[in-house]
Amino acid sequence: MDVAVAPIAFSGSHIDRADHIRNDPAALDALRTAQARLLRMDGLDPVLTDDSALAWGSLADASADSELVFLGIAQGVDGEHGCFAEVPATTPSGGPHAGPASWNAMVVLESGELAAYGTARALVGWHMRHRFCAVCGSPTALAKGGWQRTCSNAACKSEHFPRVDPVTIMTVECEGKLLLGRQPRFAPGQYSALAGFVEPGETIEEAVKRETFEEAGVRARDVEYVISQPWPFPSSLMIGCHAYADDPAIVMDETEMDDVRWFTREEVTDALAAVARGEQGKAFGAPPKAAVAHALLRWWADRG
Amino acid sequence: MDVAVAPIAFSGSHIDRADHIRNDPAALDALRTAQARLLRMDGLDPVLTDDSALAWGSLADASADSELVFLGIAQGVDGEHGCFAEVPATTPSGGPHAGPASWNAMVVLESGELAAYGTARALVGWHMRHRFCAVCGSPTALAKGGWQRTCSNAACKSEHFPRVDPVTIMTVECEGKLLLGRQPRFAPGQYSALAGFVEPGETIEEAVKRETFEEAGVRARDVEYVISQPWPFPSSLMIGCHAYADDPAIVMDETEMDDVRWFTREEVTDALAAVARGEQGKAFGAPPKAAVAHALLRWWADRG
């Protein structure tokens, strides 16, 4: 799927990461001017302006005890601005999942702005969860414009880098039907693609097959990559795949799943159309438009 | 590329991960018998038998102060065995990269055995680097058979999971030639595909384009996924892609790269053939057979 044709939510940021600046303290300092922009956040939640854009302030708005993350350089009508986000000294409450403010942002924000928020959220959240060194337990400090944390213990000095967790998410097809499941935490009637983290020691294709078998007892084959998405809750790389199965018999993992079922192309097409109307389809409720699972279902429905 | 046809190094382990056992302390205990097998390792390096297989011992060989990681269940001629690896209480010396023992294992080990070693190496290395909680700095303890570490601080109790770092590695094609580069640490004459970590807030395709532009100044388009590989030095998921460029002009990143050049299909084909003879090709030295870059070059050469 060409992301240029169908931009997936949280991709397509307009901010140039300008990674060469991260390693150049003088260049980084030169960007910390009155023109620099600080992304306003409410804890890890987005803050929007009245006309549904990201709200930005200046570096003067940052708390004296915050750390600053360099997001990159944005092109404004009045020239280039360094863009930053703030890591507060105290970690706000709230879990790693998307809350109402984030779900709203996925609907109303322009895609490039949503991507800028997603990058900031993933990075700031990572800093909050890595204030100490996993190697030796000493405090860490932000380095390289926020793209590293370094252990303060002179005998350790371990370098830590922002974490991105690859997750496989897959639609599996058998006899013209699609395998979808629902977790207990889903709203009633909602189904989505099966998914799971890639583990050490496996390929993307092996992870797809393992997860499909673990969650549904279905043997997948001929895995093909379809689309990827950065999902900043807290910092996943969703790797969307499609696969096939020869035997539709389901043996569900009852500890993880509430239900796993096969749906027809007609049911999937109807459920996708219903999302646009804010409704559930006749057979099930499809994932929201910003979720990569929605794109996977659309991809399958369209090639029918 | 169908991994069943062309197994990539470090994939295809014969050990069933049996993930349901990880959450079942009684089932895990029931596997800790005299029949259980402990993977022998020299620090993080593989230990091989005289006939070039992985060397296994019994759980009695583990030090009393080691932690044990549950790798899964293997089927032997005499039934099923639980398979474990040992996390020594003291971290051995040696960096994250593959050393001579690992490179040798990539040549002589059967592919399923190499995958078992890779999984163990990635997991054991992760445990060694995560003895403390990144959230609060307290000691962590192994949990869920080694697929988690849990903070010992009752006020924190953070759960930490084995890290897998997605890396894009890409061949870029322009006017029938392939873009390859060499880093200063490479042996003389060696070239490989450009590569870089996927960052928070970007898709696989965006990471490919960013890295290609950063390292070579070349604008890539039409990124397609080709193959993936788990690379346990220390714990990468290599995501192999191919892309195209319209303008072959190179602006090299001189801080990261020693040289970046375009090679013809004839030069690539010759270099791949030379690897099998233990030689360098006429134009350059290609990556070793176990590297995903070798598979990417082969994929491109074969479809010529």
XYZ file of C-alpha atoms in Angstrom:
608
model
C 0.000 0.000 0.000
C 1.538 3.286 -1.044
C 1.469 5.553 1.998
C 1.727 8.562 -0.298
C -1.685 7.659 -1.733
C -3.292 6.681 1.551
C -1.461 8.384 4.427
C -1.867 6.333 7.577
C -2.562 8.209 10.816
C 0.561 9.385 12.680
C 2.693 9.414 9.511
C 3.690 12.340 7.317
C 5.000 14.876 9.825
C 6.026 18.194 8.295
C 8.824 18.571 10.836
C 12.302 17.770 9.484
C 14.015 15.619 12.110
C 17.344 17.244 11.172
C 19.211 14.504 12.971
C 22.638 16.064 12.344
C 21.660 18.808 14.804
C 21.183 16.309 17.634
C 24.916 15.624 17.757
C 25.870 19.283 17.495
C 25.377 21.110 20.832
C 26.219 24.499 19.303
C 23.688 24.081 16.485
C 21.100 22.916 18.994
C 21.738 25.939 21.218
C 21.436 28.215 18.213
C 17.875 26.949 17.724
C 16.805 27.762 21.296
C 15.668 31.238 20.419
C 12.547 33.296 20.988
C 11.352 31.953 17.621
C 11.612 28.337 18.800
C 8.321 26.579 19.366
C 7.337 24.405 22.321
C 4.577 21.874 21.751
C 1.902 22.343 24.379
C 0.835 19.084 26.010
C -1.468 18.232 28.913
C 0.598 15.511 30.514
C 0.978 13.244 27.490
C -2.290 14.414 25.926
C -2.493 16.797 22.978
C -3.617 20.409 23.427
C -5.498 21.844 20.459
C -6.293 25.403 19.432
C -9.871 26.559 18.842
C -9.482 25.771 15.149
C -8.300 22.220 15.821
C -4.590 22.627 15.261
C -1.742 21.691 17.610
C -1.117 24.402 20.202
C 2.446 25.713 20.352
C 4.075 28.093 22.802
C 7.625 29.358 23.200
C 10.524 27.913 25.182
C 9.777 30.493 27.874
C 6.668 28.432 28.683
C 8.769 25.437 29.773
C 9.289 24.793 33.472
C 12.809 25.479 34.715
C 13.161 21.861 35.863
C 11.910 20.287 32.612
C 14.094 18.594 30.030
C 13.607 19.599 26.382
C 13.330 17.216 23.439
C 14.312 18.513 19.989
C 11.613 17.378 17.541
C 13.221 18.952 14.497
C 12.857 21.993 12.287
C 9.573 23.311 10.912
C 9.142 25.693 8.033
C 6.842 28.573 8.982
C 5.599 31.566 7.009
C 8.310 33.573 8.786
C 11.169 31.119 8.270
C 12.520 28.089 10.113
C 11.744 27.270 13.740
C 13.288 24.714 16.043
C 10.470 22.575 17.502
C 10.698 21.195 21.019
C 8.633 19.229 23.527
C 8.919 19.268 27.297
C 9.643 16.357 29.636
C 8.204 17.492 32.982
C 10.245 16.693 36.089
C 7.296 14.835 37.580
C 5.522 12.160 35.590
C 1.809 12.897 35.076
C -0.804 10.259 35.790
C -2.393 8.337 32.929
C -1.614 5.022 31.279
C 0.088 4.228 27.992
C -3.148 3.858 25.990
C -4.873 6.524 23.927
C -7.386 8.525 25.975
C -10.314 10.656 24.755
C -8.110 13.665 23.910
C -5.882 11.514 21.698
C -8.813 9.841 19.959
C -10.288 13.266 19.288
C -6.965 14.465 17.861
C -6.941 11.488 15.481
C -10.251 12.716 14.061
C -9.740 16.475 13.896
C -5.989 17.064 13.393
C -4.448 17.412 9.935
C -2.318 14.294 9.310
C 1.073 16.027 9.452
C 0.145 17.666 12.754
C -1.060 14.356 14.176
C 2.302 12.817 13.226
C 4.161 15.614 15.036
C 2.074 15.003 18.147
C 2.618 11.236 17.926
C 6.390 11.612 17.702
C 6.413 13.971 20.682
C 4.168 11.730 22.756
C 6.261 8.625 22.106
C 9.503 10.453 22.888
C 8.316 12.323 25.983
C 6.687 9.166 27.361
C 9.922 7.250 26.820
C 11.930 9.876 28.719
C 9.461 9.719 31.608
C 9.854 5.943 31.863
C 13.664 6.012 31.592
C 14.852 8.439 34.254
C 17.108 5.674 35.617
C 19.695 3.415 34.032
C 18.486 -0.152 33.483
C 22.096 -1.363 33.603
C 23.115 0.065 37.002
C 20.112 1.906 38.529
C 21.710 5.384 38.555
C 19.858 8.491 37.344
C 20.057 9.206 33.624
C 20.116 12.577 31.880
C 18.741 13.626 28.514
C 21.379 13.810 25.762
C 21.595 14.507 22.004
C 18.555 16.726 21.952
C 16.417 14.035 23.579
C 17.298 11.177 21.241
C 19.401 9.551 23.942
C 19.646 9.304 27.730
C 23.035 8.783 29.318
C 23.770 7.194 32.692
C 25.192 9.669 35.214
C 27.325 6.994 36.907
C 30.898 7.593 35.674
C 31.638 3.859 35.996
C 28.668 2.965 33.755
C 27.867 5.808 31.332
C 25.451 3.508 29.441
C 23.668 5.117 26.529
C 19.956 4.465 26.139
C 17.920 5.138 23.001
C 14.189 5.731 22.471
C 12.402 2.434 22.291
C 10.204 1.387 19.357
C 8.326 -1.896 19.787
C 7.489 -3.757 16.562
C 4.001 -5.268 16.624
C 2.565 -7.523 13.939
C -1.119 -7.013 13.158
C -2.700 -9.294 10.602
C -5.768 -10.181 8.651
C -5.931 -13.883 7.783
C -8.080 -15.111 4.909
C -9.649 -18.548 4.427
C -12.358 -19.551 1.961
C -12.949 -15.888 1.124
C -13.563 -14.872 4.741
C -11.440 -12.789 7.106
C -10.363 -13.748 10.637
C -11.019 -11.037 13.227
C -11.200 -11.118 16.992
C -12.259 -9.096 19.987
C -10.464 -8.622 23.278
C -12.437 -8.365 26.509
C -11.597 -4.621 26.766
C -13.236 -3.841 23.380
C -16.645 -2.129 23.260
C -19.509 -4.573 22.626
C -19.668 -5.765 19.020
C -16.206 -4.402 18.086
C -13.781 -6.693 16.251
C -10.290 -6.029 14.934
C -7.293 -7.750 13.388
C -5.289 -10.075 15.636
C -1.984 -8.592 16.801
C 1.039 -9.194 18.976
C 4.572 -7.995 19.687
C 7.453 -9.357 17.638
C 9.672 -11.294 20.044
C 13.454 -11.642 20.069
C 14.501 -14.351 17.628
C 11.663 -14.236 15.111
C 10.987 -12.694 11.715
C 7.869 -10.626 10.997
C 6.412 -13.634 9.183
C 7.126 -15.967 12.104
C 5.510 -13.535 14.538
C 2.374 -13.368 12.367
C 2.127 -17.159 12.259
C 2.805 -17.598 15.989
C 0.265 -14.990 17.077
C -2.426 -16.299 14.728
C -1.937 -19.797 16.083
C -1.751 -18.689 19.734
C -4.850 -16.492 19.631
C -7.046 -18.412 17.187
C -5.490 -21.869 16.684
C -5.311 -21.069 12.952
C -2.213 -21.925 10.883
C -1.333 -18.970 8.655
C 0.780 -19.200 5.504
C 2.030 -16.895 2.733
C 2.355 -13.814 4.919
C 2.600 -10.577 2.960
C 3.456 -7.139 4.260
C 0.805 -4.482 3.596
C 1.405 -1.282 5.588
C 3.110 0.092 8.704
C 2.165 2.739 11.249
C 3.837 4.396 14.214
C 1.396 4.081 17.133
C 2.498 6.263 20.067
C 0.606 4.462 22.835
C 3.244 4.105 24.122
C 5.662 3.539 21.199
C 4.730 0.754 18.812
C 5.612 0.240 15.185
C 2.523 -1.511 13.840
C 3.471 -3.862 10.988
C 0.303 -4.684 9.069
C 0.272 -8.005 7.208
C -2.106 -10.261 5.342
C -1.923 -14.053 5.310
C -3.886 -17.111 4.249
C -5.120 -20.225 6.008
C -6.293 -23.572 4.671
C -8.235 -24.748 7.720
C -10.834 -22.391 9.247
C -11.201 -24.364 12.501
C -10.737 -21.964 15.425
C -9.273 -22.847 18.815
C -9.422 -19.538 20.670
C -7.048 -18.441 23.436
C -9.657 -17.760 26.119
C -7.213 -15.891 28.358
C -6.575 -13.178 25.749
C -9.609 -13.164 23.484
C -13.323 -12.725 24.019
C -14.254 -14.015 20.556
C -12.594 -14.875 17.233
C -14.683 -15.268 14.073
C -14.609 -15.348 10.277
C -16.367 -12.473 8.471
C -17.438 -12.264 4.829
C -16.216 -9.536 2.492
C -19.757 -8.138 2.458
C -19.758 -7.921 6.272
C -16.346 -6.244 6.318
C -17.319 -3.758 3.599
C -20.526 -2.902 5.455
C -18.710 -2.453 8.775
C -16.138 -0.109 7.179
C -18.889 2.000 5.609
C -20.643 2.178 8.972
C -17.517 3.671 10.636
C -17.851 6.763 8.425
C -21.418 7.188 9.736
C -20.310 6.721 13.360
C -22.154 3.420 13.524
C -21.474 -0.289 13.852
C -21.955 -2.525 10.858
C -24.631 -5.209 10.694
C -22.237 -7.999 11.667
C -19.670 -6.123 13.771
C -18.076 -2.792 14.598
C -14.877 -2.120 12.611
C -11.781 -0.360 14.017
C -11.723 3.452 13.873
C -10.299 5.118 10.775
C -6.973 6.061 12.447
C -6.160 2.465 13.395
C -3.944 0.468 11.050
C -6.446 -2.384 11.361
C -8.968 -0.176 9.556
C -6.502 0.267 6.686
C -5.888 -3.493 6.560
C -9.613 -4.246 6.368
C -10.042 -1.562 3.696
C -7.128 -2.991 1.696
C -8.734 -6.453 1.766
C -12.250 -5.214 1.029
C -11.101 -3.113 -1.936
C -9.185 -5.847 -3.706
C -12.197 -8.189 -3.485
C 10.557 -13.335 -0.456
C 9.100 -16.514 0.986
C 11.140 -17.367 4.053
C 10.045 -20.991 3.723
C 11.892 -21.176 0.403
C 14.934 -19.167 1.460
C 15.335 -19.352 5.263
C 17.170 -16.306 6.477
C 19.815 -16.816 9.176
C 18.464 -16.751 12.764
C 14.937 -17.754 11.681
C 13.268 -21.160 11.798
C 13.939 -22.317 15.358
C 12.647 -25.820 16.114
C 11.852 -24.798 19.702
C 8.161 -24.166 20.357
C 7.964 -20.943 22.382
C 4.935 -22.373 24.237
C 4.077 -18.918 25.510
C 1.118 -20.155 27.609
C 3.659 -21.810 29.915
C 5.312 -18.486 30.722
C 2.249 -17.339 32.647
C 1.780 -20.658 34.438
C 4.308 -21.077 37.275
C 3.193 -24.659 37.986
C 3.623 -25.700 34.337
C 7.004 -23.974 34.252
C 8.128 -25.773 37.411
C 6.980 -29.077 35.954
C 9.434 -28.553 33.081
C 12.424 -28.023 35.387
C 13.308 -31.711 35.479
C 16.444 -33.761 34.935
C 15.349 -34.002 31.283
C 15.333 -30.206 30.879
C 18.121 -28.803 28.734
C 20.291 -25.796 29.486
C 21.899 -24.053 26.515
C 25.641 -23.813 27.095
C 27.013 -20.351 26.405
C 30.418 -18.738 26.865
C 29.288 -15.349 28.127
C 26.996 -14.419 25.265
C 28.918 -16.516 22.735
C 27.723 -19.872 21.418
C 29.335 -23.122 22.533
C 29.407 -25.848 19.868
C 29.929 -29.598 20.064
C 32.664 -31.349 18.079
C 30.155 -32.024 15.305
C 29.113 -28.370 15.049
C 25.809 -28.481 16.931
C 24.716 -26.329 19.869
C 26.014 -27.717 23.164
C 23.342 -28.373 25.807
C 23.697 -29.372 29.439
C 21.193 -29.924 32.224
C 19.770 -27.454 34.731
C 22.233 -28.856 37.283
C 24.948 -27.065 35.308
C 23.466 -23.638 36.095
C 25.068 -21.536 38.828
C 22.979 -21.204 41.980
C 22.870 -17.424 41.597
C 21.857 -17.424 37.919
C 18.404 -16.603 36.614
C 16.865 -19.022 34.089
C 15.119 -18.025 30.859
C 12.550 -20.437 29.422
C 13.220 -20.720 25.689
C 10.377 -23.141 25.003
C 9.838 -26.825 24.378
C 11.895 -28.995 22.034
C 10.919 -32.363 20.664
C 13.685 -34.916 21.163
C 13.934 -38.594 20.195
C 13.011 -39.371 23.809
C 10.065 -36.948 24.087
C 9.650 -33.285 24.999
C 12.219 -31.218 26.865
C 11.953 -27.779 28.403
C 14.773 -25.621 27.046
C 16.408 -22.950 29.178
C 19.247 -20.443 29.061
C 21.158 -18.948 31.973
C 21.516 -15.285 32.936
C 24.737 -15.200 34.996
C 24.714 -12.996 38.095
C 27.714 -11.103 36.776
C 27.712 -9.657 33.278
C 30.535 -11.012 31.104
C 32.722 -8.656 29.112
C 32.185 -8.226 25.386
C 30.191 -5.790 23.331
C 26.837 -6.126 21.582
C 28.297 -6.981 18.164
C 28.887 -10.442 16.731
C 32.337 -11.787 17.575
C 34.326 -14.582 15.878
C 32.428 -17.384 17.692
C 29.089 -16.000 16.493
C 30.273 -15.518 12.928
C 31.540 -19.101 12.943
C 28.179 -20.329 14.262
C 26.437 -18.544 11.367
C 28.486 -20.650 8.959
C 28.456 -24.072 10.599
C 25.186 -24.321 12.587
C 22.023 -25.805 11.080
C 19.534 -22.932 10.612
C 17.073 -24.012 13.313
C 19.898 -24.335 15.829
C 21.265 -20.912 14.876
C 17.796 -19.461 15.490
C 17.663 -21.051 18.944
C 21.034 -19.537 19.810
C 19.980 -16.125 18.473
C 16.832 -16.076 20.582
C 18.799 -17.052 23.685
C 21.506 -14.489 23.033
C 19.029 -11.646 22.530
C 17.077 -12.584 25.654
C 20.033 -13.218 27.960
C 21.714 -10.026 26.795
C 18.528 -8.077 27.466
C 18.310 -9.449 31.018
C 21.923 -8.489 31.663
C 21.260 -4.911 30.575
C 18.022 -4.587 32.571
C 18.860 -5.597 36.125
C 17.441 -2.252 37.297
C 14.136 -0.488 36.744
C 14.351 2.391 34.246
C 11.329 4.015 35.914
C 12.599 4.165 39.520
C 16.126 2.700 39.662
C 15.300 -0.248 41.943
C 16.525 -3.790 41.228
C 14.351 -5.888 38.907
C 13.749 -9.632 39.013
C 13.119 -12.082 36.191
C 9.434 -13.000 35.764
C 7.241 -15.076 33.426
C 9.978 -17.511 32.538
C 12.280 -14.700 31.462
C 9.867 -12.880 29.147
C 9.488 -10.071 31.659
C 11.381 -8.327 34.438
C 9.449 -6.798 37.313
C 10.539 -3.936 39.547
C 11.118 -5.013 43.162
C 9.983 -1.640 44.553
C 6.458 -2.192 45.885
C 5.556 1.425 45.083
C 6.601 0.958 41.426
C 6.255 -2.665 40.314
C 6.867 -1.643 36.692
C 6.879 -4.478 34.208
C 9.599 -4.505 31.549
C 9.576 -6.614 28.397
C 12.403 -7.843 26.142
C 13.324 -5.140 23.707
C 13.337 -5.614 19.925
C 14.698 -2.699 17.885
C 13.323 -2.372 14.339
C 16.014 -1.424 11.818
C 15.387 -0.620 8.163
C 18.003 -1.857 5.717
C 17.546 -0.978 2.085
C 18.845 -1.331 -1.419
C 18.006 1.660 -3.591
C 17.975 1.389 -7.369
C 18.531 4.124 -9.962
C 19.217 3.720 -13.670
C 19.700 -0.022 -13.165
C 22.377 0.399 -10.501
C 22.259 -0.302 -6.766
C 23.241 2.103 -3.972
C 25.591 0.570 -1.404
C 27.841 2.087 1.202
C 30.667 1.297 3.573
C 31.118 2.390 7.161
C 34.584 3.170 8.497
C 34.530 -0.035 10.615
C 34.060 -2.287 7.534
C 36.978 -4.337 6.186
C 38.649 -2.724 3.159
C 36.577 -3.069 -0.016
C 33.429 -4.229 1.797
C 30.110 -2.551 0.934
C 26.599 -3.222 2.216
C 23.061 -1.880 2.114
C 22.403 1.366 3.967
C 20.564 0.896 7.265
C 19.250 2.686 10.325
C 16.926 2.340 13.295
C 13.238 3.146 12.902
C 12.526 6.128 15.149
C 9.424 6.941 17.162
C 6.839 8.584 14.910
C 7.748 7.130 11.540
C 6.593 4.311 9.290
C 8.980 1.747 7.821
C 8.757 3.592 4.508
C 9.534 6.956 6.115
C 12.537 5.482 7.924
C 13.887 4.072 4.636
C 13.543 7.454 2.932
C 15.044 9.399 5.851
C 18.067 7.120 6.237
C 18.759 7.056 2.495
C 18.682 10.820 2.372
C 20.731 11.266 5.569
C 23.482 8.841 4.600
C 23.633 9.339 0.823
C 21.648 12.478 -0.005
C 19.500 10.330 -2.302
C 15.693 10.693 -2.394
C 14.088 7.227 -2.355
C 10.556 6.469 -3.550
C 8.264 3.450 -3.938
C 9.640 1.550 -0.956
C 8.747 -2.128 -0.986
C 9.220 -4.634 1.804
C 11.362 -7.650 0.870
C 12.411 -9.723 3.903
C 12.955 -9.525 7.663
C 15.492 -11.064 10.016
C 16.018 -11.179 13.769
C 19.611 -10.078 14.385
C 20.662 -10.769 17.985
C 23.553 -8.291 18.213
C 22.052 -7.124 20.511
C 18.376 -7.447 19.533
C 17.410 -5.965 16.179
C 14.584 -6.787 13.841
C 16.106 -6.131 10.431
C 13.432 -4.977 7.976
C 14.831 -5.392 4.473
C 13.369 -3.106 1.806
C 13.969 -2.082 -1.782
C 13.318 1.373 -3.189
C 13.920 3.476 -6.270
C 15.526 6.846 -6.899
C 15.295 9.231 -9.843
C 18.447 11.250 -9.191
C 21.736 9.369 -8.644
C 23.613 12.386 -7.259
C 25.202 11.402 -3.923
C 25.808 13.735 -0.981
C 27.406 11.441 1.581
C 27.163 11.820 5.362
C 30.886 11.921 6.104
C 30.406 11.410 9.842
C 28.761 8.000 9.363
C 29.955 6.706 6.014
C 33.341 6.043 4.479
C 31.981 5.746 0.928
C 28.646 5.430 -0.882
C 28.507 4.283 -4.516
C 26.307 2.859 -7.261
C 27.077 -0.687 -8.440
C 25.909 -2.444 -11.603
C 23.952 -5.693 -11.552
C 27.002 -7.434 -13.018
C 29.199 -6.127 -10.184
C 26.660 -7.198 -7.543
C 26.233 -10.655 -9.085
C 30.001 -11.112 -9.226
C 30.455 -9.980 -5.613
C 27.762 -12.421 -4.379
C 29.374 -15.305 -6.253
C 32.732 -14.389 -4.738
C 31.328 -14.679 -1.182
C 30.737 -18.404 -1.756
C 34.435 -18.745 -2.656
C 35.527 -16.771 0.413
C 36.697 -13.928 -1.790
C 35.858 -10.340 -2.645
C 34.255 -9.539 -5.954
C 35.998 -7.516 -8.649
C 34.228 -4.273 -7.682
C 33.591 -4.808 -3.956
C 33.183 -7.315 -1.151
C 29.539 -8.302 -0.536
C 28.043 -8.938 2.924
C 28.392 -12.471 4.346
C 25.687 -15.017 3.562
C 24.051 -14.791 7.019
C 23.456 -11.035 6.758
C 20.068 -9.852 5.542
C 21.918 -7.457 3.225
C 23.245 -10.506 1.355
C 19.668 -11.721 0.847
C 18.621 -8.251 -0.377
C 21.452 -8.127 -2.910
C 20.647 -11.683 -4.047
C 16.955 -10.781 -4.413
C 17.854 -7.814 -6.617
C 20.463 -9.675 -8.661
C 18.129 -12.613 -9.332
C 15.221 -10.584 -10.623
C 17.476 -8.732 -13.079
